[in-house]
Amino acid sequence: MIGQLKRIIAFDNDGEYMVMFNPEIIRKSEPYQTEEACLSLLGGPRKTKRYNSIKVQYQNEKFQTRIKTFKGFTAQIIQHEIDHCNGILI
């Protein structure tokens, strides 16, 4: 998204700041339709498909590989940011 070949996302995980290097969704379940807005796009919210539960493999700030399951709004945020890493806008 910024012209650099780096895959890094940062987000609020239920009140805890979290950073993921090289995140990859390895499992997803419970699909649903929603609308999202994005600072990278003009206009209002756009329809998109998300998953309520995702399992993500990533590296933490010490570059240790971790796997964690996320649900709800946090899962939606992670999916949105990983899409950006993959060059996908809503």
PDB file of C-alpha atoms in Angstrom:
ATOM      1  CA  MET A   1       0.000   0.000   0.000  1.00  0.00           C
ATOM      2  CA  ILE A   2       2.915   2.379   0.620  1.00  0.00           C
ATOM      3  CA  GLY A   3       5.242   1.172  -2.127  1.00  0.00           C
ATOM      4  CA  GLN A   4       7.292  -1.035   0.189  1.00  0.00           C
ATOM      5  CA  LEU A   5       7.447  -4.828   0.111  1.00  0.00           C
ATOM      6  CA  LYS A   6       6.790  -5.268   3.816  1.00  0.00           C
ATOM      7  CA  ARG A   7       3.806  -6.983   5.408  1.00  0.00           C
ATOM      8  CA  ILE A   8       3.149  -5.322   8.770  1.00  0.00           C
ATOM      9  CA  ILE A   9      -0.155  -4.561  10.447  1.00  0.00           C
ATOM     10  CA  ALA A  10      -0.915  -2.891  13.775  1.00  0.00           C
ATOM     11  CA  PHE A  11      -4.280  -2.805  15.525  1.00  0.00           C
ATOM     12  CA  ASP A  12      -6.099  -2.630  18.836  1.00  0.00           C
ATOM     13  CA  ASN A  13      -6.841  -6.160  20.081  1.00  0.00           C
ATOM     14  CA  ASP A  14      -9.539  -5.556  22.702  1.00  0.00           C
ATOM     15  CA  GLY A  15      -7.547  -2.770  24.379  1.00  0.00           C
ATOM     16  CA  GLU A  16      -4.100  -4.258  23.743  1.00  0.00           C
ATOM     17  CA  TYR A  17      -1.882  -2.819  20.988  1.00  0.00           C
ATOM     18  CA  MET A  18      -0.699  -5.614  18.699  1.00  0.00           C
ATOM     19  CA  VAL A  19       1.721  -5.779  15.755  1.00  0.00           C
ATOM     20  CA  MET A  20       1.945  -8.622  13.237  1.00  0.00           C
ATOM     21  CA  PHE A  21       4.742  -9.193  10.758  1.00  0.00           C
ATOM     22  CA  ASN A  22       3.940 -11.320   7.690  1.00  0.00           C
ATOM     23  CA  PRO A  23       0.373 -12.158   8.780  1.00  0.00           C
ATOM     24  CA  GLU A  24      -1.411 -14.916   6.900  1.00  0.00           C
ATOM     25  CA  ILE A  25      -4.952 -16.144   7.445  1.00  0.00           C
ATOM     26  CA  ILE A  26      -4.747 -19.946   7.620  1.00  0.00           C
ATOM     27  CA  ARG A  27      -8.371 -20.685   8.536  1.00  0.00           C
ATOM     28  CA  LYS A  28     -11.623 -18.748   8.350  1.00  0.00           C
ATOM     29  CA  SER A  29     -15.214 -19.566   9.270  1.00  0.00           C
ATOM     30  CA  GLU A  30     -18.657 -18.019   9.705  1.00  0.00           C
ATOM     31  CA  PRO A  31     -18.842 -15.769   6.612  1.00  0.00           C
ATOM     32  CA  TYR A  32     -21.044 -12.679   6.657  1.00  0.00           C
ATOM     33  CA  GLN A  33     -21.703  -9.590   4.534  1.00  0.00           C
ATOM     34  CA  THR A  34     -20.854  -6.172   5.957  1.00  0.00           C
ATOM     35  CA  GLU A  35     -20.006  -2.642   4.919  1.00  0.00           C
ATOM     36  CA  GLU A  36     -16.642  -0.998   5.537  1.00  0.00           C
ATOM     37  CA  ALA A  37     -15.154   2.405   4.915  1.00  0.00           C
ATOM     38  CA  CYS A  38     -11.465   3.052   4.359  1.00  0.00           C
ATOM     39  CA  LEU A  39      -9.215   6.094   4.566  1.00  0.00           C
ATOM     40  CA  SER A  40      -7.619   4.914   1.294  1.00  0.00           C
ATOM     41  CA  LEU A  41     -10.887   5.337  -0.645  1.00  0.00           C
ATOM     42  CA  LEU A  42     -13.153   8.258  -1.381  1.00  0.00           C
ATOM     43  CA  GLY A  43     -16.843   7.909  -0.734  1.00  0.00           C
ATOM     44  CA  GLY A  44     -18.849   6.016   1.793  1.00  0.00           C
ATOM     45  CA  PRO A  45     -18.845   2.446   3.009  1.00  0.00           C
ATOM     46  CA  ARG A  46     -18.683  -0.449   0.541  1.00  0.00           C
ATOM     47  CA  LYS A  47     -20.096  -3.949   0.817  1.00  0.00           C
ATOM     48  CA  THR A  48     -17.622  -6.737   1.507  1.00  0.00           C
ATOM     49  CA  LYS A  49     -17.493 -10.349   2.705  1.00  0.00           C
ATOM     50  CA  ARG A  50     -15.752 -11.080   5.997  1.00  0.00           C
ATOM     51  CA  TYR A  51     -15.446 -14.003   8.397  1.00  0.00           C
ATOM     52  CA  ASN A  52     -16.407 -13.887  12.075  1.00  0.00           C
ATOM     53  CA  SER A  53     -13.588 -16.252  13.106  1.00  0.00           C
ATOM     54  CA  ILE A  54     -10.080 -16.376  11.625  1.00  0.00           C
ATOM     55  CA  LYS A  55      -6.865 -18.151  12.556  1.00  0.00           C
ATOM     56  CA  VAL A  56      -3.755 -16.137  11.735  1.00  0.00           C
ATOM     57  CA  GLN A  57      -0.117 -17.196  11.510  1.00  0.00           C
ATOM     58  CA  TYR A  58       2.274 -14.276  12.007  1.00  0.00           C
ATOM     59  CA  GLN A  59       5.555 -13.197  13.552  1.00  0.00           C
ATOM     60  CA  ASN A  60       5.592 -11.082  16.691  1.00  0.00           C
ATOM     61  CA  GLU A  61       7.956  -8.181  17.440  1.00  0.00           C
ATOM     62  CA  LYS A  62      10.733 -10.709  18.246  1.00  0.00           C
ATOM     63  CA  PHE A  63      10.070 -12.437  14.895  1.00  0.00           C
ATOM     64  CA  GLN A  64       8.799 -15.548  16.673  1.00  0.00           C
ATOM     65  CA  THR A  65       6.111 -17.404  14.698  1.00  0.00           C
ATOM     66  CA  ARG A  66       2.736 -17.416  16.420  1.00  0.00           C
ATOM     67  CA  ILE A  67      -0.738 -18.719  15.571  1.00  0.00           C
ATOM     68  CA  LYS A  68      -3.817 -17.162  17.148  1.00  0.00           C
ATOM     69  CA  THR A  69      -7.575 -17.167  16.586  1.00  0.00           C
ATOM     70  CA  PHE A  70      -9.465 -13.867  16.466  1.00  0.00           C
ATOM     71  CA  LYS A  71     -13.216 -13.294  16.451  1.00  0.00           C
ATOM     72  CA  GLY A  72     -15.714 -10.515  15.866  1.00  0.00           C
ATOM     73  CA  PHE A  73     -14.707  -6.948  15.130  1.00  0.00           C
ATOM     74  CA  THR A  74     -10.998  -7.642  15.763  1.00  0.00           C
ATOM     75  CA  ALA A  75     -11.117 -10.392  13.110  1.00  0.00           C
ATOM     76  CA  GLN A  76     -12.767  -7.950  10.707  1.00  0.00           C
ATOM     77  CA  ILE A  77     -10.045  -5.342  11.261  1.00  0.00           C
ATOM     78  CA  ILE A  78      -7.295  -7.923  10.690  1.00  0.00           C
ATOM     79  CA  GLN A  79      -8.921  -9.088   7.444  1.00  0.00           C
ATOM     80  CA  HIS A  80      -9.173  -5.475   6.237  1.00  0.00           C
ATOM     81  CA  GLU A  81      -5.507  -4.779   6.987  1.00  0.00           C
ATOM     82  CA  ILE A  82      -4.256  -8.067   5.500  1.00  0.00           C
ATOM     83  CA  ASP A  83      -6.225  -7.189   2.341  1.00  0.00           C
ATOM     84  CA  HIS A  84      -4.198  -3.971   2.174  1.00  0.00           C
ATOM     85  CA  CYS A  85      -0.967  -5.984   2.473  1.00  0.00           C
ATOM     86  CA  ASN A  86      -2.185  -8.036  -0.505  1.00  0.00           C
ATOM     87  CA  GLY A  87      -2.955  -4.908  -2.552  1.00  0.00           C
ATOM     88  CA  ILE A  88      -6.727  -5.287  -2.138  1.00  0.00           C
ATOM     89  CA  LEU A  89      -8.988  -2.333  -1.395  1.00  0.00           C
ATOM     90  CA  ILE A  90     -12.624  -2.911  -0.510  1.00  0.00           C
TER      91      ILE A  90
END
